[in-house]
Amino acid sequence: MNAIGQIQDDLKPFREKFGEFASLYDRTLLNSSELELLLDTYSSFIIDEDNKKRWEQLEQREWSELDPLVDELREQSARCVAVLEKYRALRLLENGEIDIADYFKNIESCIEKEFGHFQVTADSKVLLVGSGAFPMTPLLIAKKTGAEVVGIDIDEEAIDLGRKVISKLGPDLSIRLENTFVENLDCTKELTHIIFSSTVASKYDILEQLYDLTEEHVVVAMRFGNQLKSIFNYPLQKVNTNKWRMVEQILQPTQVFDIALYQKGNQSFDL
């Protein structure tokens, strides 16, 4: 069997399982352990060095052959990530369980270098696009820096659960979660930093919207995944460099996503 056939055989079972688990969520903890194990296995597959090398050895035409499968995997795994966050929120709220030490550690290590040298301070105002049901990024940023954090998500249930998680884990932190779109926020001109979750499909369309809604010195951290990581994350896209300019890429070999930092195109910067 050729290389592309082997990769397809490796990935198809994930697609089938993700499709199954995404449809099984019933607002209870049923199937939560199985889904967590599946996503852990998927994450390990993505950051495995041998798998990355196999992917990189494929020709451009072979990548194109994989496009339909990659698109399905990305969409289905994103749905499952959203469901897993709901399971984790329910475990905390119903049972008082925080049995996700590896998850905390993983996200916190990302936040440490999320903005490179564009530091978040107590005077910052941060927006997270795609805050989810277990909003660890807002909690950790607000706790570590004292910054005000706003999270938005189009999933009403995720926002409801996320607010309850905040009330339990960070009731005194300056965090606000909203079930809304960026154009409806009342604080975009005050934003200093913006983070896009890697599983937000329309993140570059939203980035385009934010150009007119934000001030000149705002910094954007776009979580993304290219090559093998694109089976779990939406990849980089070209931007209008008259509006936005990539000023840094933060590559994370041991994480399932990488980070691209953008500033407005007319801003100067020193790296």
CSV table of C-alpha atoms in Angstrom, one decimal:
chain,number,residue,atom,x,y,z
A,1,MET,CA,0.0,0.0,0.0
A,2,ASN,CA,1.3,3.5,-0.9
A,3,ALA,CA,1.8,6.3,1.7
A,4,ILE,CA,-1.4,8.1,1.0
A,5,GLY,CA,-3.4,4.9,1.3
A,6,GLN,CA,-1.8,4.1,4.7
A,7,ILE,CA,-2.7,7.6,6.0
A,8,GLN,CA,-6.2,7.3,4.8
A,9,ASP,CA,-6.6,3.9,6.5
A,10,ASP,CA,-5.2,5.5,9.7
A,11,LEU,CA,-7.6,8.5,9.6
A,12,LYS,CA,-10.9,6.9,8.4
A,13,PRO,CA,-11.7,5.2,11.8
A,14,PHE,CA,-11.3,8.6,13.5
A,15,ARG,CA,-13.8,10.1,11.1
A,16,GLU,CA,-16.3,7.4,11.9
A,17,LYS,CA,-15.9,7.6,15.6
A,18,PHE,CA,-16.0,11.4,15.7
A,19,GLY,CA,-19.3,11.3,13.7
A,20,GLU,CA,-20.7,8.8,16.2
A,21,PHE,CA,-19.7,10.7,19.3
A,22,ALA,CA,-20.8,14.1,18.1
A,23,SER,CA,-24.3,12.8,17.7
A,24,LEU,CA,-24.4,11.0,21.0
A,25,TYR,CA,-24.2,14.0,23.3
A,26,ASP,CA,-27.4,14.3,25.4
A,27,ARG,CA,-26.4,16.9,28.0
A,28,THR,CA,-25.4,14.1,30.4
A,29,LEU,CA,-22.0,12.5,31.2
A,30,LEU,CA,-22.8,9.4,29.2
A,31,ASN,CA,-19.9,8.6,26.8
A,32,SER,CA,-17.6,11.3,28.3
A,33,SER,CA,-14.8,8.9,29.2
A,34,GLU,CA,-14.8,7.3,25.8
A,35,LEU,CA,-14.7,10.6,23.9
A,36,GLU,CA,-11.9,11.9,26.1
A,37,LEU,CA,-9.8,8.8,25.3
A,38,LEU,CA,-10.6,9.2,21.6
A,39,LEU,CA,-9.4,12.8,21.5
A,40,ASP,CA,-6.3,12.0,23.5
A,41,THR,CA,-5.5,9.3,21.0
A,42,TYR,CA,-6.1,11.7,18.1
A,43,SER,CA,-3.9,14.3,19.7
A,44,SER,CA,-1.1,11.8,20.1
A,45,PHE,CA,-1.4,10.8,16.5
A,46,ILE,CA,-1.1,14.4,15.3
A,47,ILE,CA,2.0,15.3,17.3
A,48,ASP,CA,3.7,11.9,16.6
A,49,GLU,CA,7.0,12.6,14.8
A,50,ASP,CA,6.7,9.6,12.5
A,51,ASN,CA,3.2,10.6,11.4
A,52,LYS,CA,4.4,14.2,10.8
A,53,LYS,CA,7.2,12.9,8.6
A,54,ARG,CA,4.9,10.7,6.6
A,55,TRP,CA,2.6,13.6,6.0
A,56,GLU,CA,5.4,15.9,5.0
A,57,GLN,CA,6.7,13.3,2.4
A,58,LEU,CA,3.4,13.4,0.5
A,59,GLU,CA,3.3,15.3,-2.8
A,60,GLN,CA,1.0,18.3,-3.3
A,61,ARG,CA,-1.3,16.2,-5.5
A,62,GLU,CA,-1.6,13.7,-2.7
A,63,TRP,CA,-2.6,16.4,-0.2
A,64,SER,CA,-5.4,17.4,-2.6
A,65,GLU,CA,-6.6,13.8,-2.6
A,66,LEU,CA,-6.9,13.9,1.2
A,67,ASP,CA,-8.8,17.2,1.2
A,68,PRO,CA,-12.3,15.8,1.5
A,69,LEU,CA,-11.2,13.5,4.4
A,70,VAL,CA,-9.3,16.3,6.1
A,71,ASP,CA,-12.3,18.6,5.9
A,72,GLU,CA,-14.6,16.0,7.4
A,73,LEU,CA,-12.1,15.2,10.2
A,74,ARG,CA,-11.6,18.8,11.1
A,75,GLU,CA,-15.4,19.6,11.2
A,76,GLN,CA,-16.2,16.4,13.2
A,77,SER,CA,-13.3,16.7,15.6
A,78,ALA,CA,-14.2,20.4,16.3
A,79,ARG,CA,-17.7,19.3,17.2
A,80,CYS,CA,-16.3,16.7,19.5
A,81,VAL,CA,-14.0,19.2,21.2
A,82,ALA,CA,-17.0,21.3,21.9
A,83,VAL,CA,-18.8,18.3,23.4
A,84,LEU,CA,-15.8,17.3,25.5
A,85,GLU,CA,-15.7,20.8,27.0
A,86,LYS,CA,-19.4,20.4,27.9
A,87,TYR,CA,-18.6,17.1,29.6
A,88,ARG,CA,-15.8,18.7,31.6
A,89,ALA,CA,-18.0,21.5,32.6
A,90,LEU,CA,-20.7,19.0,33.7
A,91,ARG,CA,-18.2,17.0,35.7
A,92,LEU,CA,-17.1,20.1,37.6
A,93,LEU,CA,-20.6,21.4,38.1
A,94,GLU,CA,-22.3,18.2,39.0
A,95,ASN,CA,-19.6,16.3,40.8
A,96,GLY,CA,-17.0,18.9,41.7
A,97,GLU,CA,-14.4,17.0,39.6
A,98,ILE,CA,-11.4,18.6,38.1
A,99,ASP,CA,-9.7,15.5,36.8
A,100,ILE,CA,-8.0,17.1,33.9
A,101,ALA,CA,-4.6,18.1,35.1
A,102,ASP,CA,-3.0,17.4,31.7
A,103,TYR,CA,-5.5,19.7,30.0
A,104,PHE,CA,-4.8,22.5,32.5
A,105,LYS,CA,-1.1,22.1,32.0
A,106,ASN,CA,-1.4,22.0,28.2
A,107,ILE,CA,-3.5,25.1,27.9
A,108,GLU,CA,-1.4,27.0,30.5
A,109,SER,CA,1.8,26.3,28.6
A,110,CYS,CA,0.2,27.7,25.5
A,111,ILE,CA,-0.9,30.9,27.2
A,112,GLU,CA,2.6,31.5,28.5
A,113,LYS,CA,3.8,32.2,24.9
A,114,GLU,CA,0.4,33.0,23.3
A,115,PHE,CA,1.4,36.6,22.4
A,116,GLY,CA,5.2,36.3,22.2
A,117,HIS,CA,6.6,39.6,23.3
A,118,PHE,CA,3.2,41.4,23.1
A,119,GLN,CA,2.5,40.9,26.8
A,120,VAL,CA,-0.9,40.9,28.4
A,121,THR,CA,-0.9,43.0,31.6
A,122,ALA,CA,-3.5,44.1,34.1
A,123,ASP,CA,-4.3,47.1,31.8
A,124,SER,CA,-5.1,44.8,28.8
A,125,LYS,CA,-8.5,43.9,27.5
A,126,VAL,CA,-8.6,40.4,25.8
A,127,LEU,CA,-11.2,38.9,23.6
A,128,LEU,CA,-11.4,35.1,23.0
A,129,VAL,CA,-13.4,34.1,19.9
A,130,GLY,CA,-14.8,30.6,20.6
A,131,SER,CA,-14.7,30.5,24.4
A,132,GLY,CA,-16.4,27.1,24.7
A,133,ALA,CA,-18.1,25.5,27.7
A,134,PHE,CA,-14.9,25.1,29.8
A,135,PRO,CA,-13.2,28.5,29.4
A,136,MET,CA,-9.8,27.8,30.8
A,137,THR,CA,-8.0,30.4,28.6
A,138,PRO,CA,-10.1,33.3,30.1
A,139,LEU,CA,-9.7,31.9,33.6
A,140,LEU,CA,-5.9,31.6,33.3
A,141,ILE,CA,-5.3,34.9,31.6
A,142,ALA,CA,-7.4,36.8,34.1
A,143,LYS,CA,-5.9,35.0,37.1
A,144,LYS,CA,-2.3,35.3,35.9
A,145,THR,CA,-2.4,38.9,34.6
A,146,GLY,CA,-5.4,40.6,36.1
A,147,ALA,CA,-6.6,41.5,32.6
A,148,GLU,CA,-10.2,41.9,31.7
A,149,VAL,CA,-11.3,39.1,29.4
A,150,VAL,CA,-14.4,38.8,27.2
A,151,GLY,CA,-15.3,35.4,25.6
A,152,ILE,CA,-17.8,34.9,22.8
A,153,ASP,CA,-19.3,31.8,21.4
A,154,ILE,CA,-22.2,31.1,19.0
A,155,ASP,CA,-23.2,28.0,21.1
A,156,GLU,CA,-25.8,29.2,23.7
A,157,GLU,CA,-25.4,26.1,25.9
A,158,ALA,CA,-21.6,26.5,25.9
A,159,ILE,CA,-22.0,30.1,27.2
A,160,ASP,CA,-24.4,29.0,29.9
A,161,LEU,CA,-22.1,26.2,31.1
A,162,GLY,CA,-19.0,28.5,30.7
A,163,ARG,CA,-20.6,31.2,33.0
A,164,LYS,CA,-21.3,28.5,35.6
A,165,VAL,CA,-17.7,27.3,35.4
A,166,ILE,CA,-16.4,30.9,35.8
A,167,SER,CA,-18.7,31.4,38.8
A,168,LYS,CA,-17.2,28.3,40.4
A,169,LEU,CA,-13.5,28.6,39.5
A,170,GLY,CA,-13.0,32.4,39.2
A,171,PRO,CA,-16.0,34.3,40.6
A,172,ASP,CA,-13.8,37.4,41.4
A,173,LEU,CA,-12.0,37.5,38.1
A,174,SER,CA,-12.9,40.1,35.4
A,175,ILE,CA,-14.4,37.7,32.9
A,176,ARG,CA,-17.5,38.1,30.8
A,177,LEU,CA,-18.9,35.5,28.4
A,178,GLU,CA,-21.4,36.4,25.7
A,179,ASN,CA,-23.5,34.4,23.2
A,180,THR,CA,-23.0,37.0,20.4
A,181,PHE,CA,-21.0,38.0,17.3
A,182,VAL,CA,-18.1,40.4,17.3
A,183,GLU,CA,-20.1,43.1,15.5
A,184,ASN,CA,-22.5,43.2,18.5
A,185,LEU,CA,-19.9,43.7,21.2
A,186,ASP,CA,-19.8,47.1,22.9
A,187,CYS,CA,-16.1,46.9,23.7
A,188,THR,CA,-14.2,46.3,20.5
A,189,LYS,CA,-12.5,49.7,20.5
A,190,GLU,CA,-11.1,48.9,23.9
A,191,LEU,CA,-9.5,45.5,22.9
A,192,THR,CA,-5.7,45.2,23.2
A,193,HIS,CA,-5.4,41.5,22.4
A,194,ILE,CA,-7.6,39.0,20.6
A,195,ILE,CA,-7.3,35.2,20.6
A,196,PHE,CA,-9.0,32.9,18.0
A,197,SER,CA,-9.7,29.3,19.0
A,198,SER,CA,-8.2,27.0,16.3
A,199,THR,CA,-11.5,25.3,15.7
A,200,VAL,CA,-13.5,28.4,14.7
A,201,ALA,CA,-14.2,27.8,11.0
A,202,SER,CA,-14.9,31.5,10.1
A,203,LYS,CA,-11.9,33.0,12.0
A,204,TYR,CA,-10.4,34.8,9.0
A,205,ASP,CA,-13.8,36.3,8.0
A,206,ILE,CA,-14.1,37.5,11.6
A,207,LEU,CA,-10.6,38.9,11.5
A,208,GLU,CA,-11.6,40.9,8.4
A,209,GLN,CA,-14.6,42.3,10.3
A,210,LEU,CA,-12.4,43.3,13.3
A,211,TYR,CA,-10.2,45.5,11.2
A,212,ASP,CA,-12.7,48.4,11.3
A,213,LEU,CA,-14.0,47.5,14.7
A,214,THR,CA,-10.7,47.7,16.6
A,215,GLU,CA,-8.0,50.3,17.3
A,216,GLU,CA,-4.6,50.5,15.6
A,217,HIS,CA,-2.4,48.7,18.2
A,218,VAL,CA,-4.5,45.6,18.8
A,219,VAL,CA,-2.6,42.3,18.6
A,220,VAL,CA,-4.3,39.1,17.3
A,221,ALA,CA,-3.2,35.5,18.2
A,222,MET,CA,-4.6,33.2,15.6
A,223,ARG,CA,-4.4,29.5,16.7
A,224,PHE,CA,-4.1,27.3,13.6
A,225,GLY,CA,-2.8,24.0,12.3
A,226,ASN,CA,-1.1,23.3,8.9
A,227,GLN,CA,-0.1,20.0,7.3
A,228,LEU,CA,-1.0,17.1,9.7
A,229,LYS,CA,-2.3,19.5,12.3
A,230,SER,CA,-4.9,20.7,9.8
A,231,ILE,CA,-6.9,17.5,10.5
A,232,PHE,CA,-7.7,19.1,13.9
A,233,ASN,CA,-7.5,22.8,13.3
A,234,TYR,CA,-8.3,25.3,10.6
A,235,PRO,CA,-5.1,26.3,8.7
A,236,LEU,CA,-3.5,29.6,8.0
A,237,GLN,CA,-5.1,31.7,5.3
A,238,LYS,CA,-3.7,34.6,3.3
A,239,VAL,CA,-4.8,38.1,4.5
A,240,ASN,CA,-5.0,41.5,3.0
A,241,THR,CA,-1.6,42.8,4.1
A,242,ASN,CA,-2.8,46.4,3.8
A,243,LYS,CA,-5.0,45.5,6.8
A,244,TRP,CA,-3.3,42.7,8.7
A,245,ARG,CA,0.3,41.6,8.8
A,246,MET,CA,1.7,38.5,10.3
A,247,VAL,CA,4.5,39.5,12.7
A,248,GLU,CA,5.4,36.2,14.3
A,249,GLN,CA,4.7,32.5,14.1
A,250,ILE,CA,4.9,30.5,17.3
A,251,LEU,CA,5.4,26.8,16.4
A,252,GLN,CA,4.6,24.2,19.1
A,253,PRO,CA,5.8,20.7,18.1
A,254,THR,CA,4.3,19.2,21.3
A,255,GLN,CA,0.9,20.9,20.9
A,256,VAL,CA,-1.9,20.2,18.5
A,257,PHE,CA,-2.0,23.8,17.3
A,258,ASP,CA,0.4,26.6,16.4
A,259,ILE,CA,-0.1,30.4,16.8
A,260,ALA,CA,0.2,33.2,14.2
A,261,LEU,CA,0.4,36.8,15.6
A,262,TYR,CA,-1.0,39.6,13.5
A,263,GLN,CA,-1.0,43.4,13.8
A,264,LYS,CA,-2.6,46.0,11.6
A,265,GLY,CA,-0.7,46.5,8.4
A,266,ASN,CA,0.3,50.1,9.0
A,267,GLN,CA,1.8,49.3,12.4
A,268,SER,CA,5.6,49.1,12.9
A,269,PHE,CA,7.0,46.4,15.2
A,270,ASP,CA,10.3,45.2,16.6
A,271,LEU,CA,11.0,41.5,17.0
